[in-house]
Backbone as a ProteinNet text record, in pm:
[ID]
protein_1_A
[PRIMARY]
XXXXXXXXXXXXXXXXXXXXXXXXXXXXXXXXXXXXXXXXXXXXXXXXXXXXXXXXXXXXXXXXXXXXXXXXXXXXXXXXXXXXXXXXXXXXXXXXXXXXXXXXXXXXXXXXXXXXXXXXXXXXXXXXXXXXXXXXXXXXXXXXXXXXXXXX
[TERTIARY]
-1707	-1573.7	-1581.1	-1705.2	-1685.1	-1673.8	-1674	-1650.9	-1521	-1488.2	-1310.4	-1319.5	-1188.6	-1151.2	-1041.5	-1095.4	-1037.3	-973.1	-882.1	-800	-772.1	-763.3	-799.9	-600.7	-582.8	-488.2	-366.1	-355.4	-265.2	-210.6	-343.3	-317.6	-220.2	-291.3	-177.9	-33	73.3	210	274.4	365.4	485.4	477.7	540.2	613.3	734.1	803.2	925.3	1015.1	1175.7	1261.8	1262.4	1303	1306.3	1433.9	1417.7	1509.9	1479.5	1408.1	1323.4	1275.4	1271.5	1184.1	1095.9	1083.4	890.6	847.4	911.2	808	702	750.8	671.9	545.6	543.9	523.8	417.4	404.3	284.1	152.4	24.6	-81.6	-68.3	-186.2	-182.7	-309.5	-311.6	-504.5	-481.7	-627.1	-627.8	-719.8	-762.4	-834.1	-1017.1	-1044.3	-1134.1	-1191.8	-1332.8	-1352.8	-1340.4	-1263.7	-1274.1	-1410.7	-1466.3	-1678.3	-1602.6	-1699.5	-1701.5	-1655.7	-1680.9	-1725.5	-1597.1	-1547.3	-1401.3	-1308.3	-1288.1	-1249	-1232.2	-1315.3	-1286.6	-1227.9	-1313.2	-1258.7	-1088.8	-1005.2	-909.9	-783.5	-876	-814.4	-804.7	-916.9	-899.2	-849.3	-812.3	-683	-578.7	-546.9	-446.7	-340.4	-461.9	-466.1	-420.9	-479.7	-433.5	-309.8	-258.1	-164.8	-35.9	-65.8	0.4	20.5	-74.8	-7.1	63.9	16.6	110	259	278.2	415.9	493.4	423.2	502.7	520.3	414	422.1	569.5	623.4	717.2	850.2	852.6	973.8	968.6	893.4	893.8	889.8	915.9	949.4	824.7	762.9	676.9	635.3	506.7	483.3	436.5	522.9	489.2	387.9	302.4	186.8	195.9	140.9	134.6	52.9	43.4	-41	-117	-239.7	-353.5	-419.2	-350.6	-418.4	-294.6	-315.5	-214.9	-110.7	-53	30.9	150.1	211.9	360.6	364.6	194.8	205	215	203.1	149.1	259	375.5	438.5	367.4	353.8	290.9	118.9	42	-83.9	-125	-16.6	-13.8	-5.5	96.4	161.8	-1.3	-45.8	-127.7	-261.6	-348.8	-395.2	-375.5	-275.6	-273.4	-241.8	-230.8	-230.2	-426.4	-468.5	-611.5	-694.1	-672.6	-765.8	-730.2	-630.1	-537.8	-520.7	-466.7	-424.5	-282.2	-244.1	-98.3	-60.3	87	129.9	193.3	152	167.5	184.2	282.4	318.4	453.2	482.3	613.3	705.6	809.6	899.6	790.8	633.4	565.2	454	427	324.7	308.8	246	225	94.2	20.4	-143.2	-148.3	-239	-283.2	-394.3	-375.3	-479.5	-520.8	-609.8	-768.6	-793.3	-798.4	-873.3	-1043.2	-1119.9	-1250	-1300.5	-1207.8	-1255.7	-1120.6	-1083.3	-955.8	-851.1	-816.7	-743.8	-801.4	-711.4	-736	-607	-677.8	-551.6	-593.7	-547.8	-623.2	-596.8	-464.6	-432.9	-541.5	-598.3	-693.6	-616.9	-503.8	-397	-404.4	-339.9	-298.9	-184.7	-158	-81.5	-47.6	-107.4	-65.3	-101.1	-23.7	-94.6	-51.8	34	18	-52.3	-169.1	-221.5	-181	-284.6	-219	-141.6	-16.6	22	117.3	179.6	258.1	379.5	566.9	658	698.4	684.5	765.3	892.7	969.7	1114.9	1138.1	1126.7	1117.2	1112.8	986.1	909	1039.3	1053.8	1160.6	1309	1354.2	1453.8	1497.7	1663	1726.6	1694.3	1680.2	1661.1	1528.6	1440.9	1274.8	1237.5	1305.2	1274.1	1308.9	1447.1	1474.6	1418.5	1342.8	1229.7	1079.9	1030.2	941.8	973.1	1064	1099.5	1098.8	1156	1160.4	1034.6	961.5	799.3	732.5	758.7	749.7	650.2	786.2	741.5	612.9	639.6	555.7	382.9	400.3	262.3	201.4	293.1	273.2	215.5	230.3	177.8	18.7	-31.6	-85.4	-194.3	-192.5	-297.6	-333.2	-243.3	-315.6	-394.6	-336.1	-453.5	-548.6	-581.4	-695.5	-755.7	-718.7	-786.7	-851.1	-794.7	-845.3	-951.3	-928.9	-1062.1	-1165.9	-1180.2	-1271.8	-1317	-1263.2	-1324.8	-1232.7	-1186.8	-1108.9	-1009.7
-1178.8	-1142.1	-1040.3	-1037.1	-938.6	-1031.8	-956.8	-986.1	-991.5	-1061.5	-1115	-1006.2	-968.2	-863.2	-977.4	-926.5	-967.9	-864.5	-785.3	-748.9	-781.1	-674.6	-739.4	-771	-906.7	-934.3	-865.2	-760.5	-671.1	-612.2	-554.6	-450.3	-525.9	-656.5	-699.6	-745.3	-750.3	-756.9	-861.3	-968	-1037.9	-970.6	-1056.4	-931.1	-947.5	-850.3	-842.8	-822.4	-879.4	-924.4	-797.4	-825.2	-805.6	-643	-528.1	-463.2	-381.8	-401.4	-346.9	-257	-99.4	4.2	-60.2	-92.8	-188.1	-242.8	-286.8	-377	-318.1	-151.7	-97.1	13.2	0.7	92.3	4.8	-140.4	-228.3	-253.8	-229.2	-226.5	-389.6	-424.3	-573.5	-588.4	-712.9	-742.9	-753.6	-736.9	-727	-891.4	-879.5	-988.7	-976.2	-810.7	-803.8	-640.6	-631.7	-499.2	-375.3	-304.6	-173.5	-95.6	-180	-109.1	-49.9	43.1	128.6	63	-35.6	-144.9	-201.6	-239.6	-317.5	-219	-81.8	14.7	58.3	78.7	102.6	-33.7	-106.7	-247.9	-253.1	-245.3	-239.1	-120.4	8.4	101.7	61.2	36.5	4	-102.6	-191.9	-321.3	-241.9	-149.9	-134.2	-46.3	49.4	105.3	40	-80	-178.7	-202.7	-232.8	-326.4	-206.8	-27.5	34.2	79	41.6	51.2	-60.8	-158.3	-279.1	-272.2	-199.5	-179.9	-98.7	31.7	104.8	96.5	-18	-75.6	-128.7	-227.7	-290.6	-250	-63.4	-14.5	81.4	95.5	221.1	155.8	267.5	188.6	220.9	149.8	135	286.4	368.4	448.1	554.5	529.1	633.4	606.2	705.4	669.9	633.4	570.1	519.8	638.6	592.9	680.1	639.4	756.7	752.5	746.1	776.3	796.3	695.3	733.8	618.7	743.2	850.6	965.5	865.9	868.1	812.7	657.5	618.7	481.3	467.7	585.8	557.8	452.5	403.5	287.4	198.8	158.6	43.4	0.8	168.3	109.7	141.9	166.2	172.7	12.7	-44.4	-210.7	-245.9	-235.5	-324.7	-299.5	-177.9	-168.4	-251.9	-218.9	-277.3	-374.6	-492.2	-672.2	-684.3	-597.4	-636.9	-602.7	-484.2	-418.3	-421.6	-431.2	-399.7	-250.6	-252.2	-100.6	-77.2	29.2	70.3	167.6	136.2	234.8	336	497.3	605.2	671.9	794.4	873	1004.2	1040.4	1121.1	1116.4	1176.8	1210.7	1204.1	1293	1333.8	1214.5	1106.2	1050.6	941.5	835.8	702.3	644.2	627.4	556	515.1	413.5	352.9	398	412.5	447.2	296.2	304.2	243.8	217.5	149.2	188.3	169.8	128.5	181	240.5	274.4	344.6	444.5	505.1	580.2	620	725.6	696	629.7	503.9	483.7	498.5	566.4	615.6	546	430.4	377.4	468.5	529.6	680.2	732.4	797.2	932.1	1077.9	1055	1138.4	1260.2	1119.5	1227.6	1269.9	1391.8	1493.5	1523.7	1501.2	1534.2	1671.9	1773.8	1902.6	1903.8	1839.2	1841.5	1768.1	1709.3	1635.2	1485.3	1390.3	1277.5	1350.7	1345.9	1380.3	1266.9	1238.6	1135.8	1161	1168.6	1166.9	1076.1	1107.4	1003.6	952	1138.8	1087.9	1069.6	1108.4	1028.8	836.5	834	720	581.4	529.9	419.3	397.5	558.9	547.9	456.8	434.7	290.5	317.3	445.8	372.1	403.2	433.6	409.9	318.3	219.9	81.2	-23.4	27.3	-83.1	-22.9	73.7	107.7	-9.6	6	-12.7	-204.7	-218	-387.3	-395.2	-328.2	-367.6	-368.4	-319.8	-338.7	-382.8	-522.4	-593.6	-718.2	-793	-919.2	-902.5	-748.1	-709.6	-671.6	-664.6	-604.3	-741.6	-808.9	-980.5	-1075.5	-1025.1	-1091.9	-982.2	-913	-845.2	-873	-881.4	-927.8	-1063.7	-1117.4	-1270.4	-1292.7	-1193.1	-1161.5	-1113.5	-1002.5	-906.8	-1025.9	-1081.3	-1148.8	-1244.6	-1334.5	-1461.3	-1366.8	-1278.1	-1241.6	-1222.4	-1149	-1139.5	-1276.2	-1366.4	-1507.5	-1539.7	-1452.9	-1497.2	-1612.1
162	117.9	6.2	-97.8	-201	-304.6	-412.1	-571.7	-619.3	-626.5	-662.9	-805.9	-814.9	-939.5	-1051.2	-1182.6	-1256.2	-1371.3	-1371.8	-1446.4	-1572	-1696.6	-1849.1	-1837.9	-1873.5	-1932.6	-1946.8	-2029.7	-2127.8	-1987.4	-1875.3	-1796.2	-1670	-1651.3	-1543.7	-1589.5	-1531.4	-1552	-1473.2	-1473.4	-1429.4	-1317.7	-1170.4	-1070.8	-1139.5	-1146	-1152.7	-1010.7	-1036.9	-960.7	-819.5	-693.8	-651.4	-688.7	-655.9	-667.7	-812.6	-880.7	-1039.1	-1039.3	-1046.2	-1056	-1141.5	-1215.5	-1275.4	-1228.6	-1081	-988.8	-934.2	-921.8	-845.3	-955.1	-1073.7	-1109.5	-1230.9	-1217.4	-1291.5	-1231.8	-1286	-1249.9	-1176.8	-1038.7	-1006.5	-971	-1005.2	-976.6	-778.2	-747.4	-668.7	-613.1	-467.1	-420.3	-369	-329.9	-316.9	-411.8	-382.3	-502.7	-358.8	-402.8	-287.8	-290.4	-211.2	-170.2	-43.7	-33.4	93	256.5	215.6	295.6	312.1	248.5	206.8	276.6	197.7	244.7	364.7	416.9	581.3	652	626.7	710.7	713	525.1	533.9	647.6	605.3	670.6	813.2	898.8	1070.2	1093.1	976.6	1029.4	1035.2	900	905.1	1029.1	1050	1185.8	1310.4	1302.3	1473.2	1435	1323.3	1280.8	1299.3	1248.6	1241.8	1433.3	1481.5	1634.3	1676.7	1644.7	1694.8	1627.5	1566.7	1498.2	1604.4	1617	1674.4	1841.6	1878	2016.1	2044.3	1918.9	1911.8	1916.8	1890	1881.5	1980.1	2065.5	2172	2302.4	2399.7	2545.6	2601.1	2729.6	2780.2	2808.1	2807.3	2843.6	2753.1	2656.4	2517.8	2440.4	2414.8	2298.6	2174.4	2123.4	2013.5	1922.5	1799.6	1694.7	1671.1	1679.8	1708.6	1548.2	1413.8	1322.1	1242.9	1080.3	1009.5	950	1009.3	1007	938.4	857.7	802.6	789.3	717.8	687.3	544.4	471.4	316	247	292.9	187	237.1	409.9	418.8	384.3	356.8	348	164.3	99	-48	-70	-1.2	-79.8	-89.5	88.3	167	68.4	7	-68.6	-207.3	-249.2	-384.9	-399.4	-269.2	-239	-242	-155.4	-129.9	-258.5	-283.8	-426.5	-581.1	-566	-671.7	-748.4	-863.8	-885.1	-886.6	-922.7	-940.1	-835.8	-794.5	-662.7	-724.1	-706	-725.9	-600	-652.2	-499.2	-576.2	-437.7	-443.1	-324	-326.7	-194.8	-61.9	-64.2	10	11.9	-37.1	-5.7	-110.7	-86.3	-183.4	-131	-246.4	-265.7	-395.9	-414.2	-534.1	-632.5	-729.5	-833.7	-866.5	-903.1	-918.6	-1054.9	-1123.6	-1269.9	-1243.1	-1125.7	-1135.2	-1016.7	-870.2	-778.3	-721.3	-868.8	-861.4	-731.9	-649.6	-594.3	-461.6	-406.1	-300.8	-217.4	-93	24.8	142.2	185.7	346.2	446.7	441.6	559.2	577	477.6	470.7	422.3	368.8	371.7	446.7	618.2	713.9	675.3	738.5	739.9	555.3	488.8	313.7	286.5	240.1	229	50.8	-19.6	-154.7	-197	-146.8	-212.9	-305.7	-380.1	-442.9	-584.2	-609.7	-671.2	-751.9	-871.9	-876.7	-970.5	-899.3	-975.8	-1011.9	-1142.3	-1227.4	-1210.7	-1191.9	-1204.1	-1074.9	-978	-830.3	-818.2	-903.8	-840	-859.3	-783.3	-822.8	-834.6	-764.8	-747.2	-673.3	-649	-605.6	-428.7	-370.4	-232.6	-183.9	-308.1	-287	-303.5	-383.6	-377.8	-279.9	-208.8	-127.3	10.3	22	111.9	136.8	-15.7	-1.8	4.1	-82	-11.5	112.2	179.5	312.2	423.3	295	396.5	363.4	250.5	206	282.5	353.1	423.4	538.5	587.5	700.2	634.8	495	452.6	410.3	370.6	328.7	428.4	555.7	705.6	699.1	691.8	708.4	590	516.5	437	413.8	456.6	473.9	592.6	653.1	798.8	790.3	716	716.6	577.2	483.6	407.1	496.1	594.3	660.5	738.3	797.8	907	792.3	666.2	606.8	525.9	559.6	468	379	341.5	215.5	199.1
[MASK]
++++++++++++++++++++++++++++++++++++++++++++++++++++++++++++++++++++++++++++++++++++++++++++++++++++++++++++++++++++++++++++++++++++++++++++++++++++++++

């Protein structure tokens, strides 16, 4: 499973209430250490998981996505449940910074041509938040999954 992370005190935070631009914007310990190893494993769950999504909303016949193209809210949460770290982003893209294996992106930042960049005054607006709630419960199924296959 890895080396469980422990976060100094000061740095981890309360969750705050559902609906809180500080919910999204407090460092959180994580469950495993993001090794190379960890890393990929996470990314190609997230991958099956990001086809089985879009299996669910398309009609028989149509392809699915082949890469993690327009997952970054769901594989930012899903990161920073498994590794921990703080969720950073913009209008164009969301990944987690790291305080010891800085940014992590499970995408690979497909399709990103500005790069990790992070607005402030963006970050947390009222219907960026009730975005990323809403992908909430689905990232919450998903790591208790990818945690149980890895032991955890």
């Amino acid at each position: 499973m890895g080396k469980v992370l422990k976060f100094p005190s000061h740095r981890a935070r309360k969750v705050e209430p559902r609906g809180s631009k500080r919910r999204y914007a407090a460092y959180a310990a994580g469950v495993l250490e993001p090794t190379p190893e960890n890393l990929a494993a996470a990314s190609d769950f997230l991958l099956e998981k990001w086809v089985e999504r879009a299996t669910e909303s398309r009609f028989t016949g149509e392809t699915g996505p082949t890469d993690l193209s327009g997952a970054c809210k769901f594989a930012s949460l899903f990161a920073q449940r498994v590794f921990g770290g703080r969720l950073r982003g913009s209008w164009h893209h969301e990944y987690v910074e790291h305080p010891t294996a800085g940014v992590i992106d499970l995408t690979g930042a497909q399709g990103v041509s500005l790069g990790h960049s992070h607005d402030r005054f963006w970050w947390g607006n009222h219907e960026h938040v009730e975005t990323l709630e809403s992908c909430e419960p689905r990232v919450d199924r998903w790591v208790a999954e990818f945690l149980a296959r890895r032991g955890g």
